[in-house]
Short mmCIF file of N, CA and C in Angstrom, two decimals:
data_model
loop_
_atom_site.label_atom_id
_atom_site.label_comp_id
_atom_site.label_asym_id
_atom_site.label_seq_id
_atom_site.Cartn_x
_atom_site.Cartn_y
_atom_site.Cartn_z
N MET A 1 -61.56 11.10 -73.07
CA MET A 1 -61.99 11.39 -71.77
C MET A 1 -63.46 11.79 -71.81
N ALA A 2 -64.11 11.43 -70.89
CA ALA A 2 -65.55 11.60 -70.91
C ALA A 2 -65.97 12.98 -70.48
N SER A 3 -65.20 13.68 -69.80
CA SER A 3 -65.62 14.98 -69.31
C SER A 3 -65.54 16.05 -70.39
N GLY A 4 -65.01 15.76 -71.48
CA GLY A 4 -64.97 16.67 -72.60
C GLY A 4 -63.75 17.55 -72.60
N VAL A 5 -62.76 17.27 -71.81
CA VAL A 5 -61.52 18.05 -71.78
C VAL A 5 -60.56 17.36 -72.74
N PRO A 6 -59.91 18.13 -73.63
CA PRO A 6 -58.99 17.48 -74.57
C PRO A 6 -57.85 16.80 -73.79
N PHE A 7 -57.22 15.79 -74.35
CA PHE A 7 -56.20 14.97 -73.66
C PHE A 7 -54.97 15.77 -73.29
N TYR A 8 -54.61 16.75 -74.09
CA TYR A 8 -53.42 17.54 -73.81
C TYR A 8 -53.60 18.49 -72.64
N MET A 9 -54.84 18.63 -72.13
CA MET A 9 -55.11 19.45 -70.98
C MET A 9 -55.11 18.61 -69.69
N ASP A 10 -55.03 17.34 -69.84
CA ASP A 10 -55.06 16.43 -68.68
C ASP A 10 -53.65 16.34 -68.09
N PRO A 11 -53.48 16.60 -66.80
CA PRO A 11 -52.16 16.53 -66.18
C PRO A 11 -51.56 15.13 -66.24
N THR A 12 -52.33 14.13 -66.25
CA THR A 12 -51.82 12.77 -66.31
C THR A 12 -51.08 12.55 -67.62
N PHE A 13 -51.60 13.12 -68.73
CA PHE A 13 -50.94 13.01 -70.03
C PHE A 13 -49.56 13.61 -69.96
N TRP A 14 -49.43 14.76 -69.36
CA TRP A 14 -48.15 15.44 -69.29
C TRP A 14 -47.18 14.71 -68.36
N VAL A 15 -47.64 14.14 -67.30
CA VAL A 15 -46.77 13.37 -66.40
C VAL A 15 -46.26 12.14 -67.14
N ALA A 16 -47.15 11.44 -67.85
CA ALA A 16 -46.75 10.25 -68.59
C ALA A 16 -45.79 10.62 -69.70
N GLY A 17 -46.06 11.73 -70.39
CA GLY A 17 -45.18 12.15 -71.47
C GLY A 17 -43.80 12.54 -70.94
N SER A 18 -43.75 13.25 -69.84
CA SER A 18 -42.47 13.66 -69.25
C SER A 18 -41.66 12.44 -68.82
N PHE A 19 -42.36 11.48 -68.27
CA PHE A 19 -41.67 10.26 -67.83
C PHE A 19 -41.08 9.54 -69.04
N ALA A 20 -41.82 9.45 -70.12
CA ALA A 20 -41.35 8.77 -71.33
C ALA A 20 -40.15 9.49 -71.90
N VAL A 21 -40.18 10.82 -71.93
CA VAL A 21 -39.04 11.59 -72.45
C VAL A 21 -37.82 11.38 -71.55
N PHE A 22 -38.03 11.38 -70.25
CA PHE A 22 -36.91 11.18 -69.32
C PHE A 22 -36.27 9.81 -69.52
N VAL A 23 -37.08 8.76 -69.57
CA VAL A 23 -36.55 7.41 -69.76
C VAL A 23 -35.86 7.32 -71.11
N GLY A 24 -36.42 7.91 -72.12
CA GLY A 24 -35.81 7.91 -73.45
C GLY A 24 -34.47 8.60 -73.44
N GLY A 25 -34.38 9.75 -72.74
CA GLY A 25 -33.12 10.48 -72.65
C GLY A 25 -32.07 9.69 -71.89
N VAL A 26 -32.49 9.03 -70.85
CA VAL A 26 -31.56 8.22 -70.05
C VAL A 26 -31.01 7.10 -70.92
N VAL A 27 -31.86 6.43 -71.66
CA VAL A 27 -31.42 5.31 -72.49
C VAL A 27 -30.53 5.84 -73.62
N TRP A 28 -30.91 6.96 -74.24
CA TRP A 28 -30.14 7.48 -75.37
C TRP A 28 -28.77 7.95 -74.92
N LYS A 29 -28.65 8.57 -73.75
CA LYS A 29 -27.37 9.06 -73.24
C LYS A 29 -26.60 7.99 -72.49
N LYS A 30 -27.17 6.86 -72.37
CA LYS A 30 -26.56 5.75 -71.63
C LYS A 30 -26.21 6.21 -70.21
N ALA A 31 -27.09 6.96 -69.62
CA ALA A 31 -26.90 7.48 -68.28
C ALA A 31 -26.93 6.38 -67.24
N HIS A 32 -27.59 5.30 -67.55
CA HIS A 32 -27.64 4.22 -66.57
C HIS A 32 -26.25 3.65 -66.29
N LYS A 33 -25.38 3.69 -67.33
CA LYS A 33 -24.00 3.23 -67.10
C LYS A 33 -23.27 4.22 -66.20
N ASN A 34 -23.49 5.50 -66.43
CA ASN A 34 -22.85 6.51 -65.59
C ASN A 34 -23.37 6.43 -64.15
N ILE A 35 -24.69 6.23 -64.04
CA ILE A 35 -25.29 6.11 -62.71
C ILE A 35 -24.75 4.87 -62.00
N ALA A 36 -24.64 3.76 -62.75
CA ALA A 36 -24.10 2.53 -62.17
C ALA A 36 -22.64 2.73 -61.75
N ALA A 37 -21.88 3.46 -62.61
CA ALA A 37 -20.48 3.72 -62.27
C ALA A 37 -20.38 4.58 -61.02
N MET A 38 -21.24 5.61 -60.92
CA MET A 38 -21.25 6.45 -59.73
C MET A 38 -21.62 5.64 -58.49
N LEU A 39 -22.61 4.77 -58.64
CA LEU A 39 -23.01 3.93 -57.51
C LEU A 39 -21.90 2.96 -57.12
N ASP A 40 -21.18 2.43 -58.14
CA ASP A 40 -20.05 1.54 -57.85
C ASP A 40 -18.94 2.29 -57.11
N GLU A 41 -18.67 3.53 -57.58
CA GLU A 41 -17.65 4.34 -56.90
C GLU A 41 -18.06 4.59 -55.45
N ARG A 42 -19.33 4.95 -55.30
CA ARG A 42 -19.84 5.22 -53.95
C ARG A 42 -19.77 3.96 -53.09
N SER A 43 -20.11 2.83 -53.68
CA SER A 43 -20.04 1.56 -52.97
C SER A 43 -18.60 1.24 -52.58
N ALA A 44 -17.64 1.49 -53.48
CA ALA A 44 -16.22 1.25 -53.18
C ALA A 44 -15.75 2.18 -52.06
N ALA A 45 -16.18 3.44 -52.09
CA ALA A 45 -15.80 4.38 -51.04
C ALA A 45 -16.36 3.92 -49.69
N ILE A 46 -17.62 3.48 -49.72
CA ILE A 46 -18.23 2.98 -48.47
C ILE A 46 -17.49 1.75 -47.98
N ARG A 47 -17.14 0.83 -48.92
CA ARG A 47 -16.39 -0.38 -48.57
C ARG A 47 -15.04 0.00 -47.93
N ALA A 48 -14.35 0.99 -48.52
CA ALA A 48 -13.06 1.43 -47.99
C ALA A 48 -13.25 2.01 -46.59
N GLN A 49 -14.31 2.79 -46.40
CA GLN A 49 -14.57 3.35 -45.07
C GLN A 49 -14.88 2.25 -44.06
N LEU A 50 -15.65 1.24 -44.51
CA LEU A 50 -15.95 0.12 -43.60
C LEU A 50 -14.67 -0.65 -43.25
N ASP A 51 -13.80 -0.86 -44.25
CA ASP A 51 -12.53 -1.55 -43.97
C ASP A 51 -11.67 -0.74 -43.00
N GLU A 52 -11.63 0.57 -43.22
CA GLU A 52 -10.85 1.44 -42.32
C GLU A 52 -11.45 1.41 -40.91
N ALA A 53 -12.78 1.44 -40.86
CA ALA A 53 -13.44 1.38 -39.55
C ALA A 53 -13.13 0.05 -38.86
N GLN A 54 -13.09 -1.05 -39.63
CA GLN A 54 -12.76 -2.36 -39.06
C GLN A 54 -11.33 -2.36 -38.51
N VAL A 55 -10.40 -1.78 -39.29
CA VAL A 55 -9.01 -1.70 -38.83
C VAL A 55 -8.93 -0.86 -37.55
N LEU A 56 -9.62 0.27 -37.54
CA LEU A 56 -9.60 1.13 -36.35
C LEU A 56 -10.22 0.42 -35.16
N ARG A 57 -11.28 -0.34 -35.41
CA ARG A 57 -11.91 -1.10 -34.33
C ARG A 57 -10.95 -2.13 -33.76
N GLU A 58 -10.25 -2.85 -34.64
CA GLU A 58 -9.29 -3.86 -34.17
C GLU A 58 -8.17 -3.20 -33.38
N GLU A 59 -7.69 -2.05 -33.86
CA GLU A 59 -6.63 -1.34 -33.14
C GLU A 59 -7.13 -0.87 -31.77
N SER A 60 -8.36 -0.35 -31.75
CA SER A 60 -8.89 0.13 -30.47
C SER A 60 -9.12 -1.04 -29.51
N GLU A 61 -9.55 -2.19 -30.02
CA GLU A 61 -9.70 -3.37 -29.15
C GLU A 61 -8.35 -3.81 -28.62
N LYS A 62 -7.33 -3.76 -29.48
CA LYS A 62 -5.99 -4.13 -29.06
C LYS A 62 -5.50 -3.18 -27.96
N LEU A 63 -5.73 -1.87 -28.17
CA LEU A 63 -5.36 -0.89 -27.15
C LEU A 63 -6.14 -1.10 -25.86
N LEU A 64 -7.43 -1.40 -26.00
CA LEU A 64 -8.26 -1.65 -24.82
C LEU A 64 -7.71 -2.83 -24.03
N HIS A 65 -7.39 -3.92 -24.72
CA HIS A 65 -6.85 -5.09 -24.03
C HIS A 65 -5.50 -4.78 -23.39
N GLU A 66 -4.69 -3.99 -24.10
CA GLU A 66 -3.38 -3.63 -23.54
C GLU A 66 -3.54 -2.80 -22.28
N TYR A 67 -4.45 -1.82 -22.31
CA TYR A 67 -4.67 -0.98 -21.12
C TYR A 67 -5.32 -1.77 -19.99
N GLN A 68 -6.18 -2.71 -20.33
CA GLN A 68 -6.76 -3.55 -19.29
C GLN A 68 -5.68 -4.41 -18.64
N ARG A 69 -4.76 -4.92 -19.47
CA ARG A 69 -3.64 -5.72 -18.93
C ARG A 69 -2.76 -4.84 -18.05
N LYS A 70 -2.47 -3.62 -18.53
CA LYS A 70 -1.64 -2.71 -17.73
C LYS A 70 -2.33 -2.36 -16.41
N ARG A 71 -3.66 -2.16 -16.47
CA ARG A 71 -4.40 -1.86 -15.25
C ARG A 71 -4.33 -3.03 -14.27
N ARG A 72 -4.51 -4.26 -14.81
CA ARG A 72 -4.42 -5.44 -13.94
C ARG A 72 -3.02 -5.56 -13.35
N ASP A 73 -2.00 -5.31 -14.18
CA ASP A 73 -0.62 -5.38 -13.68
C ASP A 73 -0.40 -4.32 -12.59
N ALA A 74 -0.92 -3.12 -12.83
CA ALA A 74 -0.75 -2.05 -11.84
C ALA A 74 -1.49 -2.39 -10.55
N GLU A 75 -2.70 -2.94 -10.67
CA GLU A 75 -3.44 -3.34 -9.46
C GLU A 75 -2.70 -4.43 -8.72
N LYS A 76 -2.15 -5.39 -9.46
CA LYS A 76 -1.39 -6.47 -8.82
C LYS A 76 -0.15 -5.91 -8.13
N GLU A 77 0.53 -4.99 -8.82
CA GLU A 77 1.73 -4.38 -8.24
C GLU A 77 1.37 -3.60 -6.99
N ALA A 78 0.25 -2.87 -7.05
CA ALA A 78 -0.18 -2.11 -5.87
C ALA A 78 -0.53 -3.05 -4.72
N ALA A 79 -1.20 -4.16 -5.05
CA ALA A 79 -1.54 -5.14 -4.00
C ALA A 79 -0.27 -5.75 -3.42
N ASP A 80 0.72 -6.03 -4.29
CA ASP A 80 1.99 -6.56 -3.80
C ASP A 80 2.69 -5.56 -2.89
N MET A 81 2.63 -4.27 -3.29
CA MET A 81 3.27 -3.23 -2.48
C MET A 81 2.59 -3.12 -1.12
N VAL A 82 1.27 -3.20 -1.11
CA VAL A 82 0.53 -3.13 0.16
C VAL A 82 0.88 -4.33 1.03
N ALA A 83 0.93 -5.52 0.41
CA ALA A 83 1.26 -6.72 1.17
C ALA A 83 2.68 -6.62 1.73
N GLN A 84 3.62 -6.12 0.91
CA GLN A 84 5.00 -5.97 1.38
C GLN A 84 5.07 -4.95 2.51
N ALA A 85 4.32 -3.86 2.37
CA ALA A 85 4.31 -2.84 3.43
C ALA A 85 3.75 -3.42 4.73
N LYS A 86 2.70 -4.22 4.62
CA LYS A 86 2.14 -4.85 5.83
C LYS A 86 3.16 -5.79 6.45
N GLU A 87 3.84 -6.56 5.61
CA GLU A 87 4.85 -7.50 6.13
C GLU A 87 5.99 -6.73 6.80
N ASP A 88 6.43 -5.63 6.14
CA ASP A 88 7.49 -4.81 6.73
C ASP A 88 7.03 -4.22 8.06
N ALA A 89 5.77 -3.80 8.12
CA ALA A 89 5.25 -3.23 9.37
C ALA A 89 5.24 -4.28 10.47
N LYS A 90 4.86 -5.53 10.12
CA LYS A 90 4.87 -6.60 11.12
C LYS A 90 6.30 -6.85 11.62
N ILE A 91 7.24 -6.89 10.67
CA ILE A 91 8.63 -7.13 11.05
C ILE A 91 9.12 -5.99 11.94
N MET A 92 8.80 -4.75 11.56
CA MET A 92 9.24 -3.60 12.37
C MET A 92 8.61 -3.64 13.76
N ALA A 93 7.34 -4.04 13.82
CA ALA A 93 6.67 -4.13 15.12
C ALA A 93 7.34 -5.20 15.99
N LYS A 94 7.67 -6.35 15.38
CA LYS A 94 8.35 -7.40 16.14
C LYS A 94 9.71 -6.92 16.63
N GLU A 95 10.46 -6.23 15.73
CA GLU A 95 11.77 -5.73 16.13
C GLU A 95 11.64 -4.69 17.25
N ALA A 96 10.66 -3.80 17.12
CA ALA A 96 10.45 -2.78 18.15
C ALA A 96 10.09 -3.43 19.47
N LYS A 97 9.23 -4.45 19.41
CA LYS A 97 8.83 -5.15 20.63
C LYS A 97 10.05 -5.83 21.26
N ALA A 98 10.88 -6.47 20.42
CA ALA A 98 12.09 -7.13 20.93
C ALA A 98 13.04 -6.09 21.54
N ASP A 99 13.18 -4.94 20.87
CA ASP A 99 14.05 -3.88 21.40
C ASP A 99 13.53 -3.36 22.73
N ILE A 100 12.23 -3.18 22.82
CA ILE A 100 11.64 -2.69 24.08
C ILE A 100 11.83 -3.72 25.18
N GLU A 101 11.59 -5.00 24.85
CA GLU A 101 11.77 -6.05 25.86
C GLU A 101 13.23 -6.12 26.32
N ALA A 102 14.18 -5.97 25.38
CA ALA A 102 15.60 -5.99 25.75
C ALA A 102 15.93 -4.79 26.64
N MET A 103 15.39 -3.61 26.30
CA MET A 103 15.65 -2.42 27.10
C MET A 103 15.06 -2.60 28.49
N VAL A 104 13.85 -3.12 28.58
CA VAL A 104 13.23 -3.35 29.89
C VAL A 104 14.05 -4.35 30.70
N ALA A 105 14.53 -5.39 30.04
CA ALA A 105 15.35 -6.40 30.73
C ALA A 105 16.64 -5.76 31.25
N ARG A 106 17.29 -4.92 30.40
CA ARG A 106 18.52 -4.25 30.84
C ARG A 106 18.25 -3.34 32.04
N ARG A 107 17.18 -2.57 31.95
CA ARG A 107 16.87 -1.66 33.05
C ARG A 107 16.48 -2.42 34.31
N THR A 108 15.79 -3.55 34.13
CA THR A 108 15.43 -4.38 35.29
C THR A 108 16.69 -4.91 35.95
N ARG A 109 17.61 -5.43 35.13
CA ARG A 109 18.87 -5.95 35.70
C ARG A 109 19.65 -4.84 36.40
N ALA A 110 19.69 -3.65 35.80
CA ALA A 110 20.41 -2.53 36.42
C ALA A 110 19.74 -2.14 37.74
N ALA A 111 18.41 -2.10 37.74
CA ALA A 111 17.70 -1.76 38.97
C ALA A 111 17.93 -2.83 40.03
N GLU A 112 17.88 -4.11 39.62
CA GLU A 112 18.13 -5.20 40.58
C GLU A 112 19.55 -5.11 41.13
N ALA A 113 20.51 -4.76 40.26
CA ALA A 113 21.90 -4.63 40.72
C ALA A 113 22.02 -3.49 41.72
N LYS A 114 21.36 -2.36 41.43
CA LYS A 114 21.40 -1.22 42.36
C LYS A 114 20.75 -1.59 43.69
N ILE A 115 19.62 -2.33 43.59
CA ILE A 115 18.94 -2.76 44.81
C ILE A 115 19.83 -3.69 45.62
N ALA A 116 20.49 -4.64 44.95
CA ALA A 116 21.38 -5.58 45.64
C ALA A 116 22.55 -4.82 46.28
N GLN A 117 23.07 -3.84 45.54
CA GLN A 117 24.18 -3.05 46.07
C GLN A 117 23.71 -2.24 47.29
N ALA A 118 22.51 -1.66 47.19
CA ALA A 118 21.98 -0.89 48.31
C ALA A 118 21.73 -1.80 49.51
N GLU A 119 21.21 -3.02 49.24
CA GLU A 119 20.99 -3.98 50.34
C GLU A 119 22.31 -4.34 51.01
N ALA A 120 23.35 -4.61 50.19
CA ALA A 120 24.65 -4.98 50.76
C ALA A 120 25.20 -3.82 51.59
N HIS A 121 25.05 -2.61 51.07
CA HIS A 121 25.54 -1.45 51.81
C HIS A 121 24.77 -1.27 53.12
N ALA A 122 23.44 -1.47 53.05
CA ALA A 122 22.61 -1.35 54.25
C ALA A 122 22.98 -2.42 55.27
N VAL A 123 23.23 -3.66 54.78
CA VAL A 123 23.62 -4.74 55.68
C VAL A 123 24.95 -4.37 56.35
N LYS A 124 25.91 -3.83 55.58
CA LYS A 124 27.20 -3.45 56.16
C LYS A 124 27.01 -2.38 57.23
N GLU A 125 26.17 -1.40 56.91
CA GLU A 125 25.93 -0.33 57.88
C GLU A 125 25.26 -0.86 59.14
N VAL A 126 24.28 -1.75 58.95
CA VAL A 126 23.59 -2.33 60.11
C VAL A 126 24.59 -3.13 60.95
N LYS A 127 25.44 -3.92 60.27
CA LYS A 127 26.45 -4.70 61.01
C LYS A 127 27.40 -3.78 61.76
N ALA A 128 27.80 -2.69 61.09
CA ALA A 128 28.74 -1.76 61.74
C ALA A 128 28.08 -1.13 62.96
N VAL A 129 26.82 -0.73 62.79
CA VAL A 129 26.11 -0.12 63.92
C VAL A 129 25.94 -1.16 65.03
N ALA A 130 25.61 -2.40 64.66
CA ALA A 130 25.43 -3.46 65.64
C ALA A 130 26.75 -3.75 66.36
N VAL A 131 27.83 -3.79 65.60
CA VAL A 131 29.14 -4.05 66.21
C VAL A 131 29.50 -2.93 67.17
N ASN A 132 29.29 -1.70 66.72
CA ASN A 132 29.61 -0.57 67.60
C ASN A 132 28.75 -0.61 68.86
N ALA A 133 27.47 -0.92 68.70
CA ALA A 133 26.59 -0.99 69.86
C ALA A 133 27.03 -2.13 70.78
N ALA A 134 27.39 -3.29 70.19
CA ALA A 134 27.83 -4.43 70.99
C ALA A 134 29.13 -4.11 71.70
N VAL A 135 30.02 -3.44 71.00
CA VAL A 135 31.31 -3.10 71.61
C VAL A 135 31.09 -2.13 72.77
N GLU A 136 30.25 -1.14 72.56
CA GLU A 136 30.00 -0.19 73.63
C GLU A 136 29.32 -0.86 74.82
N ALA A 137 28.37 -1.76 74.51
CA ALA A 137 27.68 -2.46 75.60
C ALA A 137 28.66 -3.35 76.34
N ALA A 138 29.48 -4.08 75.59
CA ALA A 138 30.45 -4.96 76.23
C ALA A 138 31.45 -4.14 77.03
N SER A 139 31.85 -3.01 76.47
CA SER A 139 32.81 -2.14 77.17
C SER A 139 32.22 -1.66 78.48
N ALA A 140 30.96 -1.27 78.41
CA ALA A 140 30.31 -0.76 79.63
C ALA A 140 30.19 -1.87 80.66
N ILE A 141 29.81 -3.06 80.23
CA ILE A 141 29.65 -4.18 81.17
C ILE A 141 31.00 -4.57 81.75
N LEU A 142 31.98 -4.72 80.88
CA LEU A 142 33.30 -5.13 81.36
C LEU A 142 33.94 -4.05 82.22
N ALA A 143 33.69 -2.82 81.86
CA ALA A 143 34.27 -1.73 82.63
C ALA A 143 33.71 -1.74 84.05
N ASP A 144 32.45 -2.11 84.18
CA ASP A 144 31.86 -2.20 85.51
C ASP A 144 32.45 -3.36 86.27
N LYS A 145 32.68 -4.46 85.61
CA LYS A 145 33.15 -5.66 86.30
C LYS A 145 34.66 -5.62 86.52
N LEU A 146 35.37 -5.12 85.59
CA LEU A 146 36.82 -5.10 85.71
C LEU A 146 37.26 -3.66 85.95
N LYS A 147 37.89 -3.46 86.97
CA LYS A 147 38.33 -2.11 87.29
C LYS A 147 39.85 -2.09 87.26
N GLY A 148 40.40 -1.01 86.89
CA GLY A 148 41.82 -0.84 86.93
C GLY A 148 42.48 -1.07 85.58
N LYS A 149 43.84 -1.24 85.65
CA LYS A 149 44.63 -1.37 84.44
C LYS A 149 44.35 -2.68 83.74
N GLU A 150 44.23 -3.69 84.46
CA GLU A 150 44.01 -5.01 83.88
C GLU A 150 42.69 -5.05 83.13
N GLY A 151 41.68 -4.46 83.62
CA GLY A 151 40.36 -4.42 82.96
C GLY A 151 40.41 -3.59 81.70
N GLY A 152 41.08 -2.46 81.70
CA GLY A 152 41.18 -1.59 80.53
C GLY A 152 41.93 -2.27 79.41
N ALA A 153 43.02 -2.99 79.75
CA ALA A 153 43.81 -3.68 78.73
C ALA A 153 42.99 -4.79 78.12
N LEU A 154 42.25 -5.53 78.93
CA LEU A 154 41.41 -6.62 78.45
C LEU A 154 40.34 -6.07 77.51
N VAL A 155 39.74 -4.96 77.84
CA VAL A 155 38.71 -4.34 77.00
C VAL A 155 39.33 -3.90 75.69
N ASP A 156 40.48 -3.27 75.73
CA ASP A 156 41.12 -2.80 74.50
C ASP A 156 41.46 -3.98 73.58
N ARG A 157 41.99 -5.05 74.17
CA ARG A 157 42.32 -6.23 73.38
C ARG A 157 41.07 -6.86 72.79
N SER A 158 40.02 -6.96 73.50
CA SER A 158 38.75 -7.54 73.03
C SER A 158 38.18 -6.70 71.90
N ILE A 159 38.24 -5.39 72.04
CA ILE A 159 37.73 -4.50 70.99
C ILE A 159 38.52 -4.71 69.71
N THR A 160 39.80 -4.81 69.80
CA THR A 160 40.65 -5.00 68.62
C THR A 160 40.34 -6.34 67.96
N GLU A 161 40.22 -7.39 68.75
CA GLU A 161 39.92 -8.71 68.20
C GLU A 161 38.55 -8.72 67.55
N MET A 162 37.56 -8.14 68.19
CA MET A 162 36.19 -8.14 67.66
C MET A 162 36.11 -7.32 66.36
N ASP A 163 36.82 -6.21 66.38
CA ASP A 163 36.82 -5.35 65.20
C ASP A 163 37.42 -6.09 64.00
N SER A 164 38.49 -6.81 64.22
CA SER A 164 39.15 -7.53 63.10
C SER A 164 38.31 -8.71 62.63
N LYS A 165 37.58 -9.34 63.53
CA LYS A 165 36.76 -10.50 63.16
C LYS A 165 35.48 -10.07 62.39
N LEU A 166 34.93 -8.95 62.73
CA LEU A 166 33.67 -8.54 62.12
C LEU A 166 33.86 -7.81 60.79
N HIS A 167 34.97 -7.20 60.59
CA HIS A 167 35.17 -6.44 59.36
C HIS A 167 35.89 -7.22 58.40
#
C-alpha cells in the first residue's frame, strides 16, 4: 500500500480474510448441502401450502357457484310466487266481480218483483175505488130516475152483477 500503512491494518484485508475463512468453513462442513436441504424443505412446505391453497380455492369456487345457483333458484321461486299471487289476485277479483254482479242482479230482480207487486196492488186499489165510485154514481143516477121498490131492486141487482164482474 502506498500510504505506508501495513496490510494487516487495512480493513479490506480483514474483510477479504473473513470471507475466505467463511467460505472455507462452509466447504469443509459441507454446509451447502445442509443449506440446500433446508431450502428444499422450505420449497416443499411452500409447495404444500400452494397445493392446499389451490384446493381451498377450488372448494370456495364450488361453494360460490352453488350459492349463486341457490340464489338464482330462490329468485326464480320468488318470481314464481309473485306471479302466482298476481294470478290468484286476478282470479279473486274476477270472482268477486261476478259475485257482486250476481248479487246486484238478484237485488234488481227482487226490487222489480216488489215494484210489480206494488203496481198490481195499486191497480187493484184504483179499480176498486173506480168501481165503488161508478157504483155510487150509477146508484145516485138510477135512484133519481127510478123511484120506488122496482128501482131499488134494479139497483141492488145491478150492483151485485157489477161487483161480480169487476172482481
